[in-house]
Amino acid sequence: MIDVRLLRSEPDAVRSALARRHQPEVLEQLDRAISFDTLSRDIVAKRDAIRAEVNDLSKEVGQRRKSGDTAGAEELQIRSRAIGEHERVLAGEFDVVQSDLRELLLRIPNVPHPDAPDGAGDVDNPVVKGPVNMPAEFAEHKRVPHWETGTALGILDNERATKISGAMFTMQRGNGAALARALCQYALDRNVDEFEEIRPPSLVTTATLTATGQLPKFADDAYSIERDDLWCIPTAEVPLTSIYSGEVIEAEQLPLKMMAYTPCYRREAGSAGRDTRGMLRAHEFDKVEILAVASPEQAPGLLVEMTGRAEALIAGLGLPYRIIEICTGDMGQSHHRSFDIEVYAPGCDNWLEVSSISWFSDYQSRRADIRYRIAGQKGTQMTHTLNGSALAVPRVWAAILENYREPDGSVTVPGVLHPYMRGVERISGR
RNA sequence: GGAACGGUGGCAGAGCGGACAAAUGCACCCGCCUUGAAAGCGGGAGGCUCACAAGGCCCGGGGGUUCGAAUCCCUCCCGUUCCGCCA
């Protein structure tokens, strides 16, 4: 949620920043929000003046009662009651305007960072690094999609996954399952130097899913358990961000760095049939997420650090990759600035998005009410949040099967994963 | 799921219809005292809204009663204990 005070003090700056997202309806919402805010301040001023009057009268009623002036007290009561009617009307109006305003603000996206590249959509995302590790050409035996290799080796069984749960569910078996788990273990071990490992709940309340920005706008993308008013998390970002919701953190505690390995659930409404072969897009997948709660000053450095960490994991696996920056027209609603890491998969002949690292400025913190206090200073400020996929399993799993496919159809396991694979260095057919 | 009891400031904990932003203790900050510190003494200090002041709001959330609610009523949430169920 963007700051209403910013809307008041610098409406033009907010407008031109949001205009870079190339979504005309956002600017309309902005105008309505500004007029709601003006109206609400107008009403609250009147309401408060009346409340002050009622408070004064009530005090006097008490005093007169005490001194025995019953008649005088009763006369004041009558007056106060009449004024109270008016107060009730104004208070009602205020509540309506406030909730309309909040509803609007929850749907207005974050302002992009000034340095975020301009663009209308994903084709405008500039490559900021790479390709790294990219061979001049790929041998024919690597030009095999992972779903063929995985099925042939008996480590991918999507046919039965579909029988069990329906379309767009996947299932890994044997060394394929081990490979998926090894990737998570690898990602956790490489970040435990700085990030606290968390095992959060994967079902969360509506308030929690609203704090990170998925609700109210993107309800169709999440699985909901209506009977208990809970939602399945689409990413560990959701529970991790809300760990400190409603709390005030001492400045010297910042940044708070956390990571979690969780399943992620996405309905993928509207994307059925698109890039859904093999492991490319599924309703349920595993991911290791890294997250930081920081001061505004710490945030830019953390964005660089966290992007570097995600990159190091991919580089460590020896996969060809590149880093792109997300342009203003392609940014997620909560994002202030964002980078993606893409891995090249020769079998699909495609760059696969395997990691996304984002800075949310105070957008999520304001929704979640996460503040910090500087010792010796009055008041509190909103924190900044950042997060990124350290490693999203399915597409990395897919890229390994394609990049490490041998002429005989087996798959070599990258060296860094050997310790987590019970010594298996090569996955061959049974 | 059932029953009982709870939810008040950083923490503990009083207040249970009228001057309560809220006693007291601990912790914290500033003085005095001291070579320095502790103890002792004196003083200060919550959050939100807000340019500031004034005003308003905040005693788990929401609603109600009342001239007036931390205090009474309803409802929801959370916690503790006991029972039931269960990995």
PDB file of C-alpha atoms (C1' of nucleotides) in Angstrom, chain B:
ATOM      1  C1'   G B   1     -15.679 -29.893  19.699  1.00  0.00           C
ATOM      2  C1'   G B   2     -17.331 -28.925  25.292  1.00  0.00           C
ATOM      3  C1'   A B   3     -16.418 -26.312  30.090  1.00  0.00           C
ATOM      4  C1'   A B   4     -14.000 -22.701  33.275  1.00  0.00           C
ATOM      5  C1'   C B   5     -10.938 -18.547  33.650  1.00  0.00           C
ATOM      6  C1'   G B   6      -8.321 -14.771  31.238  1.00  0.00           C
ATOM      7  C1'   G B   7      -6.545 -10.744  27.266  1.00  0.00           C
ATOM      8  C1'   U B   8      -4.722  -3.327  30.245  1.00  0.00           C
ATOM      9  C1'   G B   9       1.693   0.543  28.377  1.00  0.00           C
ATOM     10  C1'   G B  10       8.695  -2.648  26.889  1.00  0.00           C
ATOM     11  C1'   C B  11       7.459  -6.514  30.890  1.00  0.00           C
ATOM     12  C1'   A B  12       4.633  -7.670  35.372  1.00  0.00           C
ATOM     13  C1'   G B  13       0.137  -5.958  37.265  1.00  0.00           C
ATOM     14  C1'   A B  14      -4.021  -2.594  39.651  1.00  0.00           C
ATOM     15  C1'   G B  15      -8.440  -0.254  38.112  1.00  0.00           C
ATOM     16  C1'   C B  16     -14.370  -2.772  37.027  1.00  0.00           C
ATOM     17  C1'   G B  17     -19.621   3.605  34.911  1.00  0.00           C
ATOM     18  C1'   G B  18     -17.563  10.134  35.735  1.00  0.00           C
ATOM     19  C1'   A B  19     -11.452  14.376  35.826  1.00  0.00           C
ATOM     20  C1'   C B  20      -8.121   7.347  33.447  1.00  0.00           C
ATOM     21  C1'   A B  21      -3.389   7.682  28.850  1.00  0.00           C
ATOM     22  C1'   A B  22      -4.603   4.765  33.077  1.00  0.00           C
ATOM     23  C1'   A B  23      -1.868   3.263  40.121  1.00  0.00           C
ATOM     24  C1'   U B  24       2.388   0.427  41.552  1.00  0.00           C
ATOM     25  C1'   G B  25       6.902  -2.452  40.620  1.00  0.00           C
ATOM     26  C1'   C B  26      10.821  -3.745  37.150  1.00  0.00           C
ATOM     27  C1'   A B  27      13.310  -2.047  32.907  1.00  0.00           C
ATOM     28  C1'   C B  28      14.550   2.842  30.303  1.00  0.00           C
ATOM     29  C1'   C B  29      16.284   8.286  29.934  1.00  0.00           C
ATOM     30  C1'   C B  30      17.981  12.995  32.520  1.00  0.00           C
ATOM     31  C1'   G B  31      19.741  15.367  36.910  1.00  0.00           C
ATOM     32  C1'   C B  32      21.626  15.316  42.233  1.00  0.00           C
ATOM     33  C1'   C B  33      24.972  12.545  45.287  1.00  0.00           C
ATOM     34  C1'   U B  34      29.871   9.796  44.079  1.00  0.00           C
ATOM     35  C1'   U B  35      36.901   9.588  42.088  1.00  0.00           C
ATOM     36  C1'   G B  36      33.688   6.175  39.019  1.00  0.00           C
ATOM     37  C1'   A B  37      29.599   2.926  39.679  1.00  0.00           C
ATOM     38  C1'   A B  38      25.653   0.789  42.638  1.00  0.00           C
ATOM     39  C1'   A B  39      22.148   2.226  46.178  1.00  0.00           C
ATOM     40  C1'   G B  40      19.345   6.504  47.494  1.00  0.00           C
ATOM     41  C1'   C B  41      16.795  11.111  46.162  1.00  0.00           C
ATOM     42  C1'   G B  42      14.365  14.304  42.390  1.00  0.00           C
ATOM     43  C1'   G B  43      12.450  14.519  37.510  1.00  0.00           C
ATOM     44  C1'   G B  44      11.088  12.485  32.584  1.00  0.00           C
ATOM     45  C1'   A B  45       9.129   9.084  29.255  1.00  0.00           C
ATOM     46  C1'   G B  46       3.493   5.289  25.161  1.00  0.00           C
ATOM     47  C1'   G B  47       1.279   4.896  20.082  1.00  0.00           C
ATOM     48  C1'   C B  48      -1.744   6.784  15.853  1.00  0.00           C
ATOM     49  C1'   U B  49      -3.780  11.101  13.341  1.00  0.00           C
ATOM     50  C1'   C B  50      -1.224  15.863  12.789  1.00  0.00           C
ATOM     51  C1'   A B  51       3.412  21.251   9.473  1.00  0.00           C
ATOM     52  C1'   C B  52       2.564  22.976  14.584  1.00  0.00           C
ATOM     53  C1'   A B  53      -0.740  23.684  18.246  1.00  0.00           C
ATOM     54  C1'   A B  54      -5.482  22.439  19.536  1.00  0.00           C
ATOM     55  C1'   G B  55      -8.609  18.522  19.057  1.00  0.00           C
ATOM     56  C1'   G B  56      -9.635  13.410  18.222  1.00  0.00           C
ATOM     57  C1'   C B  57      -8.555   8.129  18.625  1.00  0.00           C
ATOM     58  C1'   C B  58      -6.080   3.736  21.030  1.00  0.00           C
ATOM     59  C1'   C B  59      -7.041  -0.836  27.669  1.00  0.00           C
ATOM     60  C1'   G B  60      -7.488  -8.166  22.046  1.00  0.00           C
ATOM     61  C1'   G B  61     -11.084  -6.948  17.203  1.00  0.00           C
ATOM     62  C1'   G B  62     -16.061  -5.438  15.956  1.00  0.00           C
ATOM     63  C1'   G B  63     -20.942  -3.864  17.515  1.00  0.00           C
ATOM     64  C1'   G B  64     -24.428  -2.060  21.373  1.00  0.00           C
ATOM     65  C1'   U B  65     -26.291   0.581  26.040  1.00  0.00           C
ATOM     66  C1'   U B  66     -25.189   5.682  28.192  1.00  0.00           C
ATOM     67  C1'   C B  67     -24.818  12.686  28.660  1.00  0.00           C
ATOM     68  C1'   G B  68     -20.240   9.776  29.664  1.00  0.00           C
ATOM     69  C1'   A B  69     -17.284   2.910  28.825  1.00  0.00           C
ATOM     70  C1'   A B  70     -10.803   0.033  30.283  1.00  0.00           C
ATOM     71  C1'   U B  71     -15.207  -0.690  33.481  1.00  0.00           C
ATOM     72  C1'   C B  72     -22.028  -2.960  31.605  1.00  0.00           C
ATOM     73  C1'   C B  73     -24.225  -6.115  27.324  1.00  0.00           C
ATOM     74  C1'   C B  74     -23.611  -8.943  22.548  1.00  0.00           C
ATOM     75  C1'   U B  75     -20.291 -11.151  19.132  1.00  0.00           C
ATOM     76  C1'   C B  76     -15.724 -12.760  17.077  1.00  0.00           C
ATOM     77  C1'   C B  77     -10.487 -13.779  17.759  1.00  0.00           C
ATOM     78  C1'   C B  78      -6.469 -15.333  20.810  1.00  0.00           C
ATOM     79  C1'   G B  79      -4.365 -17.582  25.412  1.00  0.00           C
ATOM     80  C1'   U B  80      -4.299 -20.890  29.867  1.00  0.00           C
ATOM     81  C1'   U B  81      -6.357 -25.177  32.430  1.00  0.00           C
ATOM     82  C1'   C B  82      -9.576 -29.465  32.403  1.00  0.00           C
ATOM     83  C1'   C B  83     -12.465 -32.929  29.275  1.00  0.00           C
ATOM     84  C1'   G B  84     -13.125 -35.166  24.322  1.00  0.00           C
ATOM     85  C1'   C B  85     -10.509 -36.497  19.778  1.00  0.00           C
ATOM     86  C1'   C B  86      -5.932 -37.353  17.503  1.00  0.00           C
ATOM     87  C1'   A B  87      -0.031 -37.952  14.585  1.00  0.00           C
TER      88        A B  87
END
